[in-house]
Coordinates of C-alpha atoms in Angstrom, one line a residue:
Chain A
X180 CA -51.6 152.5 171.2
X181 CA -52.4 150.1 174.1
X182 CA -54.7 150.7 176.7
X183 CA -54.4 149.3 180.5
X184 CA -56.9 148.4 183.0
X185 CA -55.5 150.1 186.1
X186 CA -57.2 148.6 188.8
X187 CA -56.4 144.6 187.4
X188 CA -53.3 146.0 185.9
X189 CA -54.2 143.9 182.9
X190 CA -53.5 145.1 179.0
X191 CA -57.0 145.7 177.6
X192 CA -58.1 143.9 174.4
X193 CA -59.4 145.5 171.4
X194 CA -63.0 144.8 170.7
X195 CA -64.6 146.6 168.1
X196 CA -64.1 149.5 165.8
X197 CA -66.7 152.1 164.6
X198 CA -66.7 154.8 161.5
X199 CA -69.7 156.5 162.2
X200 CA -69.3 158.8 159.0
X201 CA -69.2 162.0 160.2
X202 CA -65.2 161.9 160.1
X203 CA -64.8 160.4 164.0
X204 CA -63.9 156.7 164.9
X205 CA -65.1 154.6 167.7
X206 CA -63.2 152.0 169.3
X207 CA -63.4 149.9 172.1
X208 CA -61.5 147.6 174.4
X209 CA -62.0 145.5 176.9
X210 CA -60.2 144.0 180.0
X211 CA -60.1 140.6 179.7
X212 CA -60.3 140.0 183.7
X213 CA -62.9 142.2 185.1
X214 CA -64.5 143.1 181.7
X215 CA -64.7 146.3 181.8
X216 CA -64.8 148.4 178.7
X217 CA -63.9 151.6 177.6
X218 CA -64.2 153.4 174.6
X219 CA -61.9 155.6 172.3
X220 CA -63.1 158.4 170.2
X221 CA -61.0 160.6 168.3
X222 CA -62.2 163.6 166.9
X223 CA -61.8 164.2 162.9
X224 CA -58.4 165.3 162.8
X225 CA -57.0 162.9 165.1
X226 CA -59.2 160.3 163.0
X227 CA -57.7 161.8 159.7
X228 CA -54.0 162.1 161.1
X229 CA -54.3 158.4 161.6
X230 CA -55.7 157.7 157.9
X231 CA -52.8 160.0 156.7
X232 CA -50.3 157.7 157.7
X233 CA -52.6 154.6 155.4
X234 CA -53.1 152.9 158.5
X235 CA -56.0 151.5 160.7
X236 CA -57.2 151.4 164.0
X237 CA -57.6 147.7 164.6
X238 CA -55.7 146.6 161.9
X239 CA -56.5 145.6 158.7
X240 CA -58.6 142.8 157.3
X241 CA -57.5 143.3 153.8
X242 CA -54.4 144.4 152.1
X243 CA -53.9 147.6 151.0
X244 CA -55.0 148.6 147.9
X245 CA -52.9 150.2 144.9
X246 CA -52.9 154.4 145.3
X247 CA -55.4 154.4 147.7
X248 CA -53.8 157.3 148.8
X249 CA -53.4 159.0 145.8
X250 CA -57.1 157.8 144.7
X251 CA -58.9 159.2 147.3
X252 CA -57.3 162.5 145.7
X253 CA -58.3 162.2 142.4
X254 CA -61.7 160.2 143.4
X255 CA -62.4 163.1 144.8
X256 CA -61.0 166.1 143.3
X257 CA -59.9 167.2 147.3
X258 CA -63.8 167.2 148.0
X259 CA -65.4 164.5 149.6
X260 CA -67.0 161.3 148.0
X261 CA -70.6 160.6 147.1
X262 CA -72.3 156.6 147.8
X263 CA -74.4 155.5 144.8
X264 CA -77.0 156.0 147.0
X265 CA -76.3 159.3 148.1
X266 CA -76.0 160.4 144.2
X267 CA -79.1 158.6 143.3
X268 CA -81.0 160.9 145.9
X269 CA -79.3 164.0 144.4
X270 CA -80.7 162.7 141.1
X271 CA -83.9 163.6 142.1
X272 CA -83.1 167.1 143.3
X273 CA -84.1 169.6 140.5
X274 CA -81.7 170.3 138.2
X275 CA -81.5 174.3 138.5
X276 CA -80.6 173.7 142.5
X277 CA -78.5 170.9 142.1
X278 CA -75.5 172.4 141.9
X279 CA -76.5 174.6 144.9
X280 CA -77.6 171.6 146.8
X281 CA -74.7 169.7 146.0
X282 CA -72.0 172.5 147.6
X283 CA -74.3 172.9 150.8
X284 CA -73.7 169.1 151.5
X285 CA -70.5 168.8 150.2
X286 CA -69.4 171.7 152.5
X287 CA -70.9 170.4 155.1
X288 CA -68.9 167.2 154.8
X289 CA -65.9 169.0 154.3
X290 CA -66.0 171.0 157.4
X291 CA -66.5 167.8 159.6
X292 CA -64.4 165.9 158.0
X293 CA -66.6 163.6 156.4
X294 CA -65.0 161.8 153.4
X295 CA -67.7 160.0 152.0
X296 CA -71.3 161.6 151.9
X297 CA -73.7 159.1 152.4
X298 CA -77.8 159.0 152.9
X299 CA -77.6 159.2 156.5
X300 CA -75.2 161.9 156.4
X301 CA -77.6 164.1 153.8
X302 CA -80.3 163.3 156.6
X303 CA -77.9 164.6 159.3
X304 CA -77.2 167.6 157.5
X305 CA -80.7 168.8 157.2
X306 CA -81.5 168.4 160.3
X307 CA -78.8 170.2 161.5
X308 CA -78.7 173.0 158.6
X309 CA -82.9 172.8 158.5
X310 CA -82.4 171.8 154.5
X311 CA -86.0 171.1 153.9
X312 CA -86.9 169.1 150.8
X313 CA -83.4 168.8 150.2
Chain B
X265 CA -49.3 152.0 186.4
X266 CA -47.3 150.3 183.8
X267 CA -46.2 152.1 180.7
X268 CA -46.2 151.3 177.2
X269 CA -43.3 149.1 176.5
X270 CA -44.3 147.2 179.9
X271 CA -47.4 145.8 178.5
X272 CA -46.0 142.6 176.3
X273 CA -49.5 141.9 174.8
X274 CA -49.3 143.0 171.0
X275 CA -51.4 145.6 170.0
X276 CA -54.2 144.3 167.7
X277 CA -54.2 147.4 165.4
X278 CA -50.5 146.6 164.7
X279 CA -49.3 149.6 163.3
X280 CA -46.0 149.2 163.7
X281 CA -46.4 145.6 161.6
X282 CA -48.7 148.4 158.9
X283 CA -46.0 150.5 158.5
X284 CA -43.8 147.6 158.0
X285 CA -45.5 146.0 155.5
X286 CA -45.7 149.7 153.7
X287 CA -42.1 149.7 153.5
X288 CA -42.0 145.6 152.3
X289 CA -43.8 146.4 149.7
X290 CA -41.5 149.5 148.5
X291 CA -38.8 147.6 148.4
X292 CA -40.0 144.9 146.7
X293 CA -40.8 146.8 143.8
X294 CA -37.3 149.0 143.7
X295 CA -35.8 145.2 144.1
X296 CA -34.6 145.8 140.5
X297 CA -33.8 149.3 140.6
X298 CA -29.7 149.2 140.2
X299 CA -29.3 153.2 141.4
X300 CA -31.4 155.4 142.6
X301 CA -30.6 158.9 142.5
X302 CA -32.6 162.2 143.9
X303 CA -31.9 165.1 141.7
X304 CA -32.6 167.9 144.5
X305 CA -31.4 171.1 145.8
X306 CA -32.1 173.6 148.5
X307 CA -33.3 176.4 146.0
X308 CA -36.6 176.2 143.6
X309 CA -36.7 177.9 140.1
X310 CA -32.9 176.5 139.7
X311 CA -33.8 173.5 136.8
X312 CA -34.2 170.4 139.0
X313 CA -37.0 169.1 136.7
X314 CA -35.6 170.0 133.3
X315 CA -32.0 168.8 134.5
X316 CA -33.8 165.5 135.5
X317 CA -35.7 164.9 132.6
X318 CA -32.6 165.8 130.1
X319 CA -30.5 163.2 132.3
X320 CA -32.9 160.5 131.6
X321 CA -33.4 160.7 128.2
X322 CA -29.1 161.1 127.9
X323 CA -29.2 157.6 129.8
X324 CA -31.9 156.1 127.9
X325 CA -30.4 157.1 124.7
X326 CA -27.0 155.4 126.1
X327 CA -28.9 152.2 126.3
X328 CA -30.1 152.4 129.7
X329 CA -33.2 151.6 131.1
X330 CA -34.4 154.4 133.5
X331 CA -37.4 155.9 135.6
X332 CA -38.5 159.0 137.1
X333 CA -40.2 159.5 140.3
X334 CA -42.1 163.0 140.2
X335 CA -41.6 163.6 143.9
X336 CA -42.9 167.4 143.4
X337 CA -46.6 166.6 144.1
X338 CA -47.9 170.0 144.2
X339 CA -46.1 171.3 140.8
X340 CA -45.6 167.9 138.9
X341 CA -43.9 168.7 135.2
X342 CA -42.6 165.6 134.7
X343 CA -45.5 164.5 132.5
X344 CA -44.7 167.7 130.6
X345 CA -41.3 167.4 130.2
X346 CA -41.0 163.6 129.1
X347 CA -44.4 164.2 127.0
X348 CA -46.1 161.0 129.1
X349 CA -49.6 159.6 127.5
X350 CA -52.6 161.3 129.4
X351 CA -54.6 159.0 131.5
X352 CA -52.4 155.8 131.3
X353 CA -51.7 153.6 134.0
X354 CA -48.4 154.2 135.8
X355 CA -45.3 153.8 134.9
X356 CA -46.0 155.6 131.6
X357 CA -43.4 155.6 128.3
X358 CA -42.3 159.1 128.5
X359 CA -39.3 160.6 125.2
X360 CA -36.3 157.9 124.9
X361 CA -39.0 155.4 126.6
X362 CA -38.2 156.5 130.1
X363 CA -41.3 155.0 132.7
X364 CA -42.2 158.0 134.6
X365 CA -44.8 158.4 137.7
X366 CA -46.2 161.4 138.5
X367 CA -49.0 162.5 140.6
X368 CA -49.7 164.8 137.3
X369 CA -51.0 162.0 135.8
X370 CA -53.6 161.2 138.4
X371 CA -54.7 165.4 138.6
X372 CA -57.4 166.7 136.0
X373 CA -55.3 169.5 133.6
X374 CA -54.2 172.1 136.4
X375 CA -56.2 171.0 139.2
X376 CA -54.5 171.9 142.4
X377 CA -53.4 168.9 144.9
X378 CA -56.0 168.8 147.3
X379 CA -57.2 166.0 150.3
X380 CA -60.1 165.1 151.3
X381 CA -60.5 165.4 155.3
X382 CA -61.4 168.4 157.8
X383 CA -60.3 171.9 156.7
X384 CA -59.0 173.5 159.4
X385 CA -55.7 172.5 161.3
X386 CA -55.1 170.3 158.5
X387 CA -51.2 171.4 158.7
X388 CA -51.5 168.4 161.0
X389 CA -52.2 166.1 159.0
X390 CA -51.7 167.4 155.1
X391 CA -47.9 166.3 155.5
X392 CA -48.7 162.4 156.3
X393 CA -51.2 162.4 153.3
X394 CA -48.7 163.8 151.1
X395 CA -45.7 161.2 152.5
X396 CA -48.1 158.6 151.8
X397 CA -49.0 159.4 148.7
X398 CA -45.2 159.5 148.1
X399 CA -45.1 156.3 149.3
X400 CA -47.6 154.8 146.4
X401 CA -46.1 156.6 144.0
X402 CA -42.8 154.8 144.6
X403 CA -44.2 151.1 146.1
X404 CA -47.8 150.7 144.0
X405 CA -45.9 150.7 140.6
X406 CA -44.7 148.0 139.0
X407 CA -41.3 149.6 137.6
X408 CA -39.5 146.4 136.5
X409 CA -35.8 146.6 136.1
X410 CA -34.2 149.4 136.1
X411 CA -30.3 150.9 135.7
X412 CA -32.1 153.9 137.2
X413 CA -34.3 155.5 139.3
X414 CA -34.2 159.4 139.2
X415 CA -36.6 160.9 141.8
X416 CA -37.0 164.8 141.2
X417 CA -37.4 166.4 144.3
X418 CA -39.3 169.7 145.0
X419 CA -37.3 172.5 147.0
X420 CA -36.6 172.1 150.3
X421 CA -35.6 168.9 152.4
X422 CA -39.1 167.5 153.0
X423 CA -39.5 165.2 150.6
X424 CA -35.7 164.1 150.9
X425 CA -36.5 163.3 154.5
X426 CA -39.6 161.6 153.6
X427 CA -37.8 159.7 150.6
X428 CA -35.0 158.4 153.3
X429 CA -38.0 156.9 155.7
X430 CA -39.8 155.0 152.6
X431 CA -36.6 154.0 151.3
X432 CA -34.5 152.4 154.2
X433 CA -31.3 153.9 153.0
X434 CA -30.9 157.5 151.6
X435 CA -30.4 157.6 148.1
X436 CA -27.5 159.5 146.1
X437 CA -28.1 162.7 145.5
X438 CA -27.4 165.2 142.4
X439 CA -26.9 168.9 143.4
X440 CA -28.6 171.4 141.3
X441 CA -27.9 174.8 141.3
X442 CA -27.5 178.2 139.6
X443 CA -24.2 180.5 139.7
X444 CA -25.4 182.5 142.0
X445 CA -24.9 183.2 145.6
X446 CA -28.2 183.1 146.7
X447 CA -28.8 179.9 145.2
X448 CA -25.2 178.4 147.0
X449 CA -26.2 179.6 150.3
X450 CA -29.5 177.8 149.9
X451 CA -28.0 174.7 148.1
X452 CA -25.3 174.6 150.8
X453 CA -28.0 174.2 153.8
X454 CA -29.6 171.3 151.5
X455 CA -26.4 169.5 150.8
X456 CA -25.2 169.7 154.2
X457 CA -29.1 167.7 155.4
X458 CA -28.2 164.9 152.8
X459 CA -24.8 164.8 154.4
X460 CA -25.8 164.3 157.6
X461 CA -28.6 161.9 156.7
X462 CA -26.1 159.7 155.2
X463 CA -26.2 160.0 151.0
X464 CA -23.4 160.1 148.8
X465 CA -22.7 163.4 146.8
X466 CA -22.5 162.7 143.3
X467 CA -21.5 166.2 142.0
X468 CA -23.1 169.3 141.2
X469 CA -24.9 170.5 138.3
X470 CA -25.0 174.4 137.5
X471 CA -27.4 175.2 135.3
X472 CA -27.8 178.6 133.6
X473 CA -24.4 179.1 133.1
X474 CA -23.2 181.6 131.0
X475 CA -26.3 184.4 130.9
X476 CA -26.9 187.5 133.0
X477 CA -26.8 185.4 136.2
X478 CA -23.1 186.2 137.7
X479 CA -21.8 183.8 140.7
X480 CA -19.1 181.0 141.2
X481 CA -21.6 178.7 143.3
X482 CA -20.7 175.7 141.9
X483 CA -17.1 175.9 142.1
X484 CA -17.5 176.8 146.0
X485 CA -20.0 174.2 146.8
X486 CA -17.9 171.7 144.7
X487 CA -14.8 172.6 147.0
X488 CA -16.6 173.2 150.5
X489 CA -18.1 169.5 150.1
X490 CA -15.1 168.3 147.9
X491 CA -17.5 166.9 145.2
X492 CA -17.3 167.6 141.6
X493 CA -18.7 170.2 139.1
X494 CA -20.3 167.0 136.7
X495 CA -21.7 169.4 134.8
X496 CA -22.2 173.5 133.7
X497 CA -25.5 173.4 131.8
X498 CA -26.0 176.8 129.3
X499 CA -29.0 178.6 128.7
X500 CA -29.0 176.4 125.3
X501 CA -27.9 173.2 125.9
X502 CA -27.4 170.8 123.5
X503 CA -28.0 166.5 123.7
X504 CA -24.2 166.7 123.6
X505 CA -24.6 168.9 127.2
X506 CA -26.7 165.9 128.7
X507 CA -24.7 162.9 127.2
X508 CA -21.9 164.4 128.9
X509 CA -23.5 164.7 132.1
X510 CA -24.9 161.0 131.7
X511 CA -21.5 159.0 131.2
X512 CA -20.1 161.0 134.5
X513 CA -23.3 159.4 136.6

């Protein structure tokens, strides 16, 4: 994917890359004659078609690893992942709705596309789903 | 406004040069694969797994060193078939010693294949997951030297496709089918893909033979496609059956 500046008819540059966490991406590029800068955002399923293919979107910084394919599978039993920090947190939900709590955000990911639930994302989801003490 | 190929600057995310290096790294660990054969067919139910399993033990007991790919990633039974150790790190030492990779061995006991990513429309993308996870199973393991390299393909032409991508050059096949008609007319469509993608027939296998199921679909697809029968595999076989089948390989 390249993207052109059409009034300097010059090939932009790619500047920066955001993963926001809700499943989307953010990139951005820049002509390198009038500096102008645009922005690319793909939805989750253009996002995850790109993933699929064990690619990314402003290349890659380090190698890939072994099965990472196959372990974001198993990691994750086809449901998304959990940060230490976000299981820490869910620690501290009470046991007899933990479970309950657990499938709200985990359904919530999985609807949006999210792979890996995070603080922020359990924030984001109460607000949104009005989870209260959650 | 320029197009595409017109703008000469590389572009940074270098996919093309990702995908490359996917396939480097594939063929540097089949570098010591001698023959790699996909054991496929057009029909499912007709034996592929058992026939590919019972081949590689044949050619490991014949001294040869041999893999399995479990290509079928939604119903793996490799593991089953060559009895692999649970929750060792691939390739595993299945019967006869043949390494064997399956994405059963990565799956908790008869949990269903499932991704991570949005739910809905994921047709669009569920295929690219499942080719790339393909693709590790075949380039992330360190499978040493082999005589061969049997990959057991679900039914259907998918992963055959997929296996001729990853691979560079499309691998022998082995035909598997049952006597019957049915089972031809579906084999035939399958054999007549890997013809026009470029493998070499081996021969067919017809399994089943000699039960209730009635049908002379070896013979015709041996004779339409001028390959052999290699071998007629009854409802009992015996090691002598799979010996047999292994020294016409």
């Amino acid at each position: 994917m390249k993207f052109l500046c059409v009034e300097c008819d010059q090939q932009m540059a790619f500047a920066e890359r955001q993963v926001p966490g809700d499943g989307t991406l953010a990139a951005t590029f820049k002509c390198p004659k009038c500096g102008r800068v645009v922005a690319m955002l793909t939805n989750p399923m253009e996002t995850q078609l790109v993933s699929s293919l064990g690619v990314e979107i402003g290349g890659r910084t380090v190698p890939a690893e072994a099965f990472e394919t196959v372990g974001k599978i198993v990691g994750t039993g086809g449901g998304p992942a959990w940060s230490s920090d976000a299981q820490e947190r869910l620690a501290r939900v009470p046991s007899f709705v933990r479970g309950m709590v657990k499938k709200i955000y985990g359904d919530y990911a999985r609807e949006r596309g999210i792979i890996e639930i995070t603080p922020a994302v359990m924030d984001t989801a109460r607000a949104e789903l009005g989870l209260e003490g959650m | 406004m320029r197009t595409y190929h017109q703008l000469t600057d590389p572009d940074r995310s270098g996919l093309p040069q990702q995908i490359a290096a996917q396939r480097r790294r594939v063929a540097e660990q089949l570098a010591g694969v001698r023959r790699i054969v996909a054991v496929m067919s057009g029909k499912g139910g007709v034996g592929k797994s058992y026939v590919t399993a019972h081949l590689a033990r044949a050619l490991a007991r014949a001294g040869r060193t041999v893999g399995v790919l479990d290509a079928d990633l939604n119903g793996p039974t490799i593991p089953g078939l060559l009895q692999t150790p649970p929750a060792a790190s691939p390739p595993t030492l299945g019967l006869d010693g043949v390494k064997c990779v399956s994405m059963g061995q990565f799956l908790d006991e008869g949990a269903p294949l499932a991704f991570p990513g949005p739910m809905s429309e994921s047709f669009v993308w569920r295929g690219a997951m499942e080719a790339s996870a393909l693709r590790e199973l075949l380039g992330d393991v360190a499978w040493g030297s082999l005589d061969f390299l049997l990959l057991d393909l679900p039914p259907g032409m998918q992963r055959y496709m997929e296996l001729c991508d990853l691979l560079g050059d499309p691998p022998a096949v082995l035909t598997v089918t049952i006597p019957t008609s049915e089972s031809r007319d579906a084999v035939r469509r399958a054999m007549r893909a890997a013809v026009e993608r470029g493998s070499v027939l081996l021969g067919i296998v017809e399994n089943m033979v000699g039960g209730e199921l009635r049908g002379t679909a070896g013979d015709d697809l041996a004779n339409e496609f001028k390959v052999p029968v290699v071998a007629r595999i009854p409802w009992h076989p015996t090691p002598d059956t799979w010996s047999a089948l292994g020294s016409r390989l």
